[in-house]
Short mmCIF file of C-alpha atoms and ligand atoms in Angstrom, two decimals:
data_model
loop_
_atom_site.label_atom_id
_atom_site.label_comp_id
_atom_site.label_asym_id
_atom_site.label_seq_id
_atom_site.Cartn_x
_atom_site.Cartn_y
_atom_site.Cartn_z
CA MET A 13 0.00 0.00 0.00
CA PRO A 14 1.13 3.56 -0.50
CA LEU A 15 3.02 6.26 1.31
CA ILE A 16 0.97 9.47 1.53
CA PHE A 17 2.34 12.92 2.38
CA ILE A 18 -0.32 14.92 4.16
CA ARG A 19 -0.44 18.38 5.71
CA ALA A 20 -2.26 17.87 9.01
CA ASP A 21 -2.14 17.82 12.79
CA ILE A 22 -1.18 14.25 13.65
CA THR A 23 -3.37 14.32 16.76
CA LYS A 24 -6.40 14.50 14.49
CA MET A 25 -5.42 11.54 12.30
CA ARG A 26 -7.64 8.45 12.48
CA CYS A 27 -5.24 5.53 12.00
CA ASP A 28 -4.44 2.31 13.82
CA ALA A 29 -1.46 4.12 15.35
CA ILE A 30 0.29 7.48 15.28
CA VAL A 31 3.99 7.83 16.02
CA ASN A 32 5.23 10.25 18.65
CA ALA A 33 8.62 11.98 18.38
CA ALA A 34 9.30 11.65 22.10
CA ASN A 35 12.27 12.15 24.41
CA PRO A 36 13.98 9.35 26.37
CA SER A 37 11.88 10.00 29.51
CA LEU A 38 8.59 9.43 27.60
CA LEU A 39 7.04 11.89 30.05
CA GLY A 40 5.98 14.46 27.42
CA GLY A 41 7.57 17.65 26.15
CA GLY A 42 6.96 20.25 23.47
CA GLY A 43 6.33 19.92 19.73
CA VAL A 44 4.42 16.89 18.55
CA ASP A 45 5.10 15.13 21.88
CA GLY A 46 3.31 17.85 23.77
CA ALA A 47 0.45 17.96 21.26
CA ILE A 48 -0.11 14.20 21.50
CA HIS A 49 -0.10 14.21 25.30
CA ARG A 50 -2.53 17.13 25.40
CA ALA A 51 -4.91 15.48 22.95
CA ALA A 52 -4.66 12.02 24.54
CA GLY A 53 -5.20 13.21 28.09
CA GLY A 54 -3.74 12.09 31.40
CA GLY A 55 -4.16 8.37 30.79
CA LEU A 56 -1.32 8.46 28.26
CA LEU A 57 1.16 9.93 30.76
CA GLU A 58 0.08 7.38 33.36
CA GLU A 59 0.85 4.51 30.99
CA CYS A 60 4.13 6.15 29.84
CA ARG A 61 5.25 6.26 33.44
CA THR A 62 5.15 2.45 33.53
CA LEU A 63 7.45 2.05 30.49
CA GLY A 64 10.73 3.08 32.10
CA GLY A 65 11.71 5.46 29.31
CA CYS A 66 12.93 4.67 25.79
CA LYS A 67 16.38 4.62 24.21
CA THR A 68 17.13 6.73 21.13
CA GLY A 69 16.17 4.79 18.00
CA GLU A 70 13.88 2.41 19.89
CA ALA A 71 10.06 2.34 20.04
CA LYS A 72 7.45 1.63 22.73
CA LEU A 73 3.66 1.25 22.42
CA THR A 74 0.80 2.70 24.43
CA LYS A 75 -2.94 3.05 23.91
CA GLY A 76 -4.26 6.24 22.28
CA TYR A 77 -6.73 7.24 25.03
CA GLY A 78 -8.43 10.49 23.91
CA LEU A 79 -6.86 10.40 20.42
CA PRO A 80 -8.88 9.26 17.37
CA SER A 81 -6.10 6.71 16.72
CA GLY A 82 -6.12 3.53 18.77
CA PHE A 83 -2.45 3.46 19.69
CA VAL A 84 0.67 5.61 20.00
CA ILE A 85 4.11 4.33 19.06
CA HIS A 86 6.63 6.42 20.99
CA THR A 87 10.08 6.64 19.45
CA VAL A 88 13.04 8.84 20.33
CA GLY A 89 14.91 10.44 17.47
CA PRO A 90 18.58 11.50 17.60
CA ILE A 91 19.62 15.05 18.44
CA TRP A 92 21.48 16.47 15.42
CA GLU A 93 25.13 17.04 16.27
CA GLY A 94 26.52 17.68 12.80
CA GLY A 95 25.91 14.22 11.35
CA THR A 96 29.08 12.49 12.54
CA ASN A 97 27.66 10.78 15.66
CA GLY A 98 25.57 8.09 13.98
CA GLU A 99 22.49 10.32 13.86
CA GLU A 100 21.33 8.96 10.50
CA GLU A 101 21.46 5.32 11.61
CA LEU A 102 19.58 6.15 14.80
CA LEU A 103 16.92 8.04 12.85
CA ARG A 104 16.57 5.12 10.44
CA SER A 105 16.06 2.76 13.35
CA CYS A 106 13.24 4.98 14.69
CA TYR A 107 11.28 4.34 11.49
CA ARG A 108 12.30 0.68 11.19
CA ASN A 109 11.43 -0.18 14.82
CA SER A 110 8.14 1.75 14.70
CA LEU A 111 7.10 0.07 11.43
CA ALA A 112 8.15 -3.36 12.70
CA MET A 113 6.08 -2.81 15.85
CA ALA A 114 3.06 -1.74 13.77
CA LYS A 115 3.42 -4.76 11.47
CA GLU A 116 3.81 -7.14 14.42
CA ARG A 117 0.49 -5.89 15.80
CA GLY A 118 -1.24 -6.15 12.46
CA PHE A 119 -1.86 -2.41 12.13
CA GLU A 120 -3.09 -1.43 8.65
CA SER A 121 -2.43 2.31 8.89
CA VAL A 122 0.17 4.38 10.71
CA ALA A 123 1.02 8.10 10.70
CA PHE A 124 4.52 9.51 11.28
CA PRO A 125 5.63 13.06 12.02
CA LEU A 126 9.00 14.09 10.59
CA ILE A 127 11.02 12.73 13.52
CA SER A 128 13.92 14.85 14.87
CA SER A 129 13.25 17.66 12.34
CA GLY A 130 12.01 20.06 15.02
CA ALA A 131 13.61 20.66 18.45
CA TYR A 132 16.23 17.98 17.74
CA GLY A 133 17.51 20.02 14.82
CA TYR A 134 17.91 17.34 12.15
CA PRO A 135 18.17 19.13 8.76
CA LYS A 136 14.68 18.90 7.31
CA ASP A 137 15.58 17.75 3.80
CA ARG A 138 17.81 14.99 5.21
CA ALA A 139 15.13 14.00 7.75
CA LEU A 140 12.66 13.74 4.88
CA LYS A 141 15.02 11.58 2.82
CA VAL A 142 15.55 9.19 5.73
CA ALA A 143 11.82 8.96 6.41
CA VAL A 144 10.87 8.33 2.77
CA GLY A 145 13.75 5.89 2.29
CA GLU A 146 12.91 3.74 5.32
CA ILE A 147 9.14 3.80 4.74
CA THR A 148 9.41 2.90 1.04
CA ASP A 149 11.90 0.10 1.80
CA PHE A 150 9.41 -1.27 4.32
CA LEU A 151 6.51 -1.01 1.82
CA THR A 152 8.29 -3.07 -0.84
CA ASP A 153 7.34 -6.21 1.06
CA SER A 154 4.72 -5.07 3.55
CA ASP A 155 1.15 -3.93 3.07
CA MET A 156 0.38 -0.90 5.22
CA LEU A 157 -0.99 2.59 4.58
CA VAL A 158 1.69 4.98 5.85
CA TYR A 159 1.12 8.72 6.25
CA LEU A 160 4.00 11.15 6.59
CA VAL A 161 2.31 14.05 8.38
CA ILE A 162 3.70 17.53 7.74
CA TYR A 163 2.46 19.99 10.30
CA ASP A 164 3.78 23.20 8.85
CA GLY A 165 5.14 24.06 5.42
CA LYS A 166 8.52 25.17 6.74
CA SER A 167 9.22 21.74 8.16
CA PHE A 168 9.10 20.22 4.69
CA ARG A 169 12.24 20.72 2.60
CA ILE A 170 13.27 19.03 -0.61
CA GLY A 171 16.81 19.58 -1.86
CA GLU A 172 17.42 23.23 -2.74
CA LYS A 173 18.93 22.47 -6.18
CA LEU A 174 15.96 20.29 -7.15
CA TYR A 175 13.53 22.95 -5.91
CA ASN A 176 15.27 25.67 -7.94
CA ASP A 177 15.53 23.48 -11.08
CA ILE A 178 11.81 22.71 -10.97
CA THR A 179 10.94 26.36 -10.34
CA ALA A 180 12.98 27.40 -13.39
CA TYR A 181 11.36 24.67 -15.49
CA ILE A 182 7.87 25.80 -14.43
CA ASP A 183 8.70 29.45 -15.21
CA ASP A 184 9.90 28.38 -18.63
CA LYS A 185 6.92 26.19 -19.55
CA TYR A 186 3.97 27.66 -17.68
CA THR A 187 1.31 29.19 -19.96
CA ASP A 188 -1.32 31.16 -18.12
CA GLU A 189 -4.75 29.57 -17.88
CA HIS A 190 -6.43 32.32 -19.92
CA SER A 191 -4.55 32.02 -23.22
CA PHE A 192 -4.54 28.24 -22.96
CA TYR A 193 -8.28 28.28 -22.28
CA ASP A 194 -8.96 30.30 -25.49
CA ARG A 195 -7.09 27.80 -27.61
CA SER A 196 -8.70 24.72 -26.08
CA ARG A 197 -12.16 26.37 -26.03
CA GLU A 198 -11.92 26.88 -29.85
CA GLU A 199 -11.14 23.23 -30.21
CA GLY A 200 -13.95 22.51 -27.76
CA ARG A 201 -11.78 20.04 -25.93
CA LEU A 202 -12.73 20.54 -22.31
CA PHE A 203 -12.67 17.49 -20.11
CA LYS A 204 -14.11 17.70 -16.63
CA ALA A 205 -11.91 15.69 -14.29
CA ARG A 206 -13.77 13.31 -12.04
CA LYS A 207 -14.35 13.83 -8.30
CA ALA A 208 -11.32 12.97 -6.16
CA ARG A 209 -11.72 9.47 -4.68
CA PRO A 210 -13.36 9.64 -1.19
CA PHE A 211 -10.55 9.78 1.35
CA ALA A 212 -10.87 11.22 4.84
CA PRO A 213 -8.04 10.13 7.19
CA PHE A 214 -8.88 12.73 9.79
CA GLU A 215 -11.80 14.82 11.07
CA GLY A 216 -12.73 17.62 8.73
CA ALA A 217 -10.82 16.24 5.74
CA GLU A 218 -12.46 17.74 2.65
CA LEU A 219 -13.11 15.66 -0.44
CA ASP A 220 -11.73 18.08 -2.97
CA GLU A 221 -13.41 18.45 -6.35
CA ALA A 222 -10.76 18.08 -9.02
CA ALA A 223 -10.54 21.21 -11.18
CA PRO A 224 -11.73 21.02 -14.80
CA VAL A 225 -8.86 19.82 -16.88
CA LEU A 226 -8.17 21.57 -20.18
CA CYS A 227 -6.81 19.07 -22.61
CA ASP A 228 -4.87 20.26 -25.57
CA MET A 229 -5.15 17.21 -27.77
CA GLY A 230 -3.54 19.17 -30.53
CA ALA A 231 -0.16 19.53 -28.80
CA ALA A 232 2.32 17.59 -30.89
CA ALA A 233 4.37 15.17 -28.83
CA PRO A 234 7.98 16.49 -28.66
CA ALA A 235 10.43 14.57 -30.86
CA PRO A 236 11.90 11.68 -28.83
CA ALA A 237 15.20 12.62 -27.17
CA ALA A 238 18.26 11.46 -29.17
CA ASN A 239 19.10 8.81 -26.56
CA ALA A 240 15.44 7.65 -26.12
CA ALA A 241 15.01 3.88 -26.39
CA PRO A 242 13.57 3.08 -29.88
CA ALA A 243 9.78 2.62 -29.68
CA PRO A 244 8.99 -1.14 -29.78
CA LYS A 245 8.35 -2.34 -33.36
CA THR A 246 4.60 -2.82 -33.78
CA SER A 247 2.95 -4.77 -36.61
CA LEU A 248 0.03 -3.03 -38.36
CA ASP A 249 -2.33 -5.61 -36.88
CA ASP A 250 -1.07 -4.98 -33.34
CA TYR A 251 -1.14 -1.26 -33.97
CA LEU A 252 -4.80 -1.34 -35.02
CA LYS A 253 -5.59 -3.48 -31.94
CA GLN A 254 -3.82 -0.97 -29.70
CA ILE A 255 -5.93 1.89 -31.00
CA ASP A 256 -9.05 0.28 -29.50
CA GLU A 257 -7.47 -0.99 -26.29
CA SER A 258 -8.71 0.49 -23.02
CA PHE A 259 -6.50 2.05 -20.33
CA SER A 260 -6.55 -1.18 -18.38
CA GLU A 261 -5.59 -3.27 -21.43
CA MET A 262 -2.76 -0.86 -22.31
CA LEU A 263 -1.49 -0.97 -18.72
CA LEU A 264 -1.45 -4.79 -18.56
CA ARG A 265 0.20 -4.98 -22.01
CA LYS A 266 2.94 -2.57 -20.96
CA ILE A 267 3.55 -4.40 -17.69
CA ASP A 268 4.15 -7.54 -19.77
CA GLU A 269 6.31 -5.70 -22.30
CA LYS A 270 8.47 -4.36 -19.44
CA GLY A 271 8.78 -7.84 -17.92
CA MET A 272 7.39 -6.56 -14.61
CA THR A 273 5.09 -8.38 -12.21
CA ASP A 274 1.80 -6.71 -11.26
CA ALA A 275 3.05 -6.18 -7.69
CA GLU A 276 6.32 -4.61 -8.86
CA CYS A 277 4.34 -2.18 -10.98
CA TYR A 278 1.69 -1.06 -8.49
CA LYS A 279 4.19 -0.77 -5.64
CA LYS A 280 6.51 1.30 -7.82
CA ALA A 281 3.45 3.42 -8.69
CA ASN A 282 2.60 3.94 -4.99
CA ILE A 283 -0.82 2.39 -5.73
CA ASP A 284 -2.52 0.02 -3.31
CA ARG A 285 -3.21 -3.57 -4.26
CA LYS A 286 -7.03 -3.23 -4.04
CA LEU A 287 -7.10 -0.41 -6.59
CA PHE A 288 -4.83 -2.35 -8.94
CA SER A 289 -7.11 -5.41 -8.70
CA LYS A 290 -10.09 -3.20 -9.64
CA ILE A 291 -8.26 -1.90 -12.71
CA ARG A 292 -7.09 -5.39 -13.69
CA SER A 293 -10.60 -6.88 -13.43
CA ASP A 294 -12.49 -4.08 -15.23
CA ARG A 295 -11.25 -3.47 -18.80
CA LEU A 296 -13.26 -0.22 -18.95
CA TYR A 297 -12.06 1.12 -15.57
CA LYS A 298 -11.31 4.86 -15.81
CA PRO A 299 -8.56 5.83 -13.32
CA SER A 300 -7.96 9.32 -11.98
CA LYS A 301 -5.26 11.38 -13.67
CA THR A 302 -2.85 10.91 -10.74
CA THR A 303 -3.36 7.13 -10.86
CA ALA A 304 -2.84 6.93 -14.62
CA LEU A 305 0.33 9.01 -14.37
CA ALA A 306 1.62 6.96 -11.43
CA PHE A 307 1.53 3.85 -13.64
CA ALA A 308 3.23 5.67 -16.52
CA ILE A 309 6.01 6.63 -14.08
CA ALA A 310 6.25 3.10 -12.68
CA LEU A 311 6.60 1.79 -16.26
CA GLU A 312 9.21 4.51 -16.91
CA LEU A 313 7.45 5.55 -20.11
CA PRO A 314 8.94 8.33 -22.22
CA LEU A 315 6.82 11.49 -22.53
CA ALA A 316 5.06 10.50 -25.78
CA GLU A 317 3.99 7.08 -24.41
CA THR A 318 2.96 8.73 -21.14
CA LYS A 319 0.63 11.03 -23.09
CA ASP A 320 -0.79 8.03 -24.99
CA MET A 321 -1.52 6.20 -21.75
CA LEU A 322 -3.00 9.33 -20.17
CA MET A 323 -5.25 9.84 -23.17
CA LYS A 324 -6.67 6.32 -22.68
CA ALA A 325 -7.89 7.57 -19.29
CA GLY A 326 -9.33 10.74 -20.87
CA PHE A 327 -6.61 13.17 -19.75
CA ALA A 328 -3.57 14.92 -21.21
CA LEU A 329 -0.59 16.91 -19.95
CA SER A 330 -0.95 20.64 -20.36
CA HIS A 331 1.37 23.56 -19.67
CA SER A 332 -1.32 25.44 -17.82
CA HIS A 333 -1.03 23.14 -14.79
CA LYS A 334 2.02 23.14 -12.52
CA PHE A 335 1.28 19.52 -11.63
CA ASP A 336 1.64 18.49 -15.30
CA ILE A 337 4.80 20.55 -15.78
CA ILE A 338 6.46 18.99 -12.71
CA ILE A 339 5.63 15.50 -14.03
CA GLU A 340 7.07 16.49 -17.42
CA TYR A 341 10.21 17.80 -15.65
CA PHE A 342 10.88 14.43 -14.03
CA ILE A 343 10.15 12.37 -17.15
CA THR A 344 12.30 14.65 -19.30
CA ASN A 345 15.11 14.21 -16.75
CA GLY A 346 14.65 10.45 -16.66
CA ASN A 347 13.79 10.47 -12.93
CA TYR A 348 11.00 7.91 -12.36
CA ASP A 349 11.17 7.75 -8.55
CA VAL A 350 7.52 8.22 -7.64
CA PHE A 351 8.40 9.12 -4.04
CA GLU A 352 10.87 11.80 -5.07
CA ILE A 353 8.27 13.14 -7.51
CA ASN A 354 5.68 13.17 -4.72
CA GLU A 355 8.07 15.04 -2.44
CA ALA A 356 8.42 17.69 -5.14
CA LEU A 357 4.67 17.79 -5.84
CA PHE A 358 4.02 18.18 -2.11
CA ALA A 359 6.60 20.97 -1.86
CA PHE A 360 4.73 22.80 -4.65
CA ASP A 361 1.32 22.16 -3.01
CA GLN A 362 0.17 19.88 -5.82
CA ALA A 363 -1.80 16.61 -5.80
CA LEU A 364 0.31 13.47 -5.37
CA LEU A 365 0.85 10.50 -7.67
CA GLY A 366 -0.73 7.19 -6.84
CA VAL A 367 -2.44 6.64 -3.43
N1 APR B 1406 1.33 17.13 14.08
C1 APR B 1406 2.28 16.72 13.22
N2 APR B 1406 3.57 17.12 13.25
C2 APR B 1406 3.89 18.01 14.20
C3 APR B 1406 2.95 18.49 15.16
C4 APR B 1406 1.62 18.02 15.06
N3 APR B 1406 0.65 18.40 15.90
N4 APR B 1406 3.60 19.38 15.97
C5 APR B 1406 4.88 19.45 15.53
N5 APR B 1406 5.05 18.63 14.47
C6 APR B 1406 6.25 18.41 13.68
C7 APR B 1406 7.28 19.51 13.68
O1 APR B 1406 6.90 20.53 12.76
C8 APR B 1406 8.49 18.73 13.20
O2 APR B 1406 8.49 18.68 11.78
O3 APR B 1406 6.92 17.29 14.21
C9 APR B 1406 8.26 17.31 13.73
C10 APR B 1406 9.20 16.95 14.88
O4 APR B 1406 9.39 18.09 15.71
P1 APR B 1406 9.42 17.95 17.33
O5 APR B 1406 8.07 17.74 17.82
O6 APR B 1406 10.16 19.15 17.83
O7 APR B 1406 10.24 16.64 17.62
P2 APR B 1406 11.82 16.38 17.51
O8 APR B 1406 12.51 17.31 16.60
O9 APR B 1406 11.93 14.91 17.28
O10 APR B 1406 12.34 16.74 18.99
C11 APR B 1406 11.87 15.90 20.04
O11 APR B 1406 11.08 17.76 21.27
O12 APR B 1406 8.89 17.91 21.88
C12 APR B 1406 10.13 17.56 22.31
O13 APR B 1406 9.71 15.89 24.00
C13 APR B 1406 10.19 16.11 22.67
O14 APR B 1406 12.33 16.33 23.65
C14 APR B 1406 11.63 15.86 22.50
C15 APR B 1406 12.01 16.68 21.31
#
């Protein structure tokens, strides 16, 4: 199942367990520790008193008491001392031990804050990399819905160079909505995106209506890059068959062509198994734009084939949407890491791939 970045207050999340960035005493503190204790109420502190503290990198479990989540996994992150005192390994073990504890208890959903990135001073972009790395490693062979909860924008940092490169790429490609709208209105090609799938992991979560998507079907696909892999040779018969194939049929064909297993593909796409099974069993299934793109990324399709696959789902990439431009940036740069793309999309306040 997927990793989801979400901007929220972790004390309001409704999961099997939330993770607390505690201190070795486990007797509460500031930051997320203080927020969790306040929301849980006195029962949490009473139980913490019986645990005898917690070593850095380790994890201990309590009930959730007044929290909407059933349990709290308390873990103690390292204090940043410049990076030469084994801080990274200790931070990794916070995620590993917390995830192992959740798996052992059969939890299906768990929410993490960005451990050590606050009072403990761990550089935010490095803390994010450790968190995403450990969680995605765990998800390659475990089924769990994992939220990485970002409480305030400033605590979320992707690498500065990447951020600046993407900003420059957006500035270069972005066409304002108005002019783009005129062109697509003439061609009468306006597709209304479907409602976002229902998804409410915490009180008050809004189901957001996806914005109408302007599709410029006329945009010629850019010539394949000089070093692009030659498109697979297709017989006329196969070609005619492919014209009529549905999104689902194209997806399954491309999984075979890439020599991937279904599981490899949907995990790489950050898509959960149940959604993949729905797509596999319904040849006319119409995925959301973010789902269709997540599979194109997982299959590492060049831009032209990505547009073909997107069109099967009734969408296209357009330069009047930052989301589309950021996806194009990563494909053009040959970076198909769906989690790195999601970090960038999250940093630019865009929808995420997959989930
Ligand atoms: N929900 C989600 N995330 C939150 C919340 C919240 N309600 N409040 C804070 N955060 C985020 C911070 O923005 C930061 O990104 O949690 C991350 C971790 O910050 P801290 O809570 O300061 O934790 P940490 O850096 O691990 O330091 C732990 O601080 O609170 C004390 O007792 C704690 O001594 C321990 C130390």
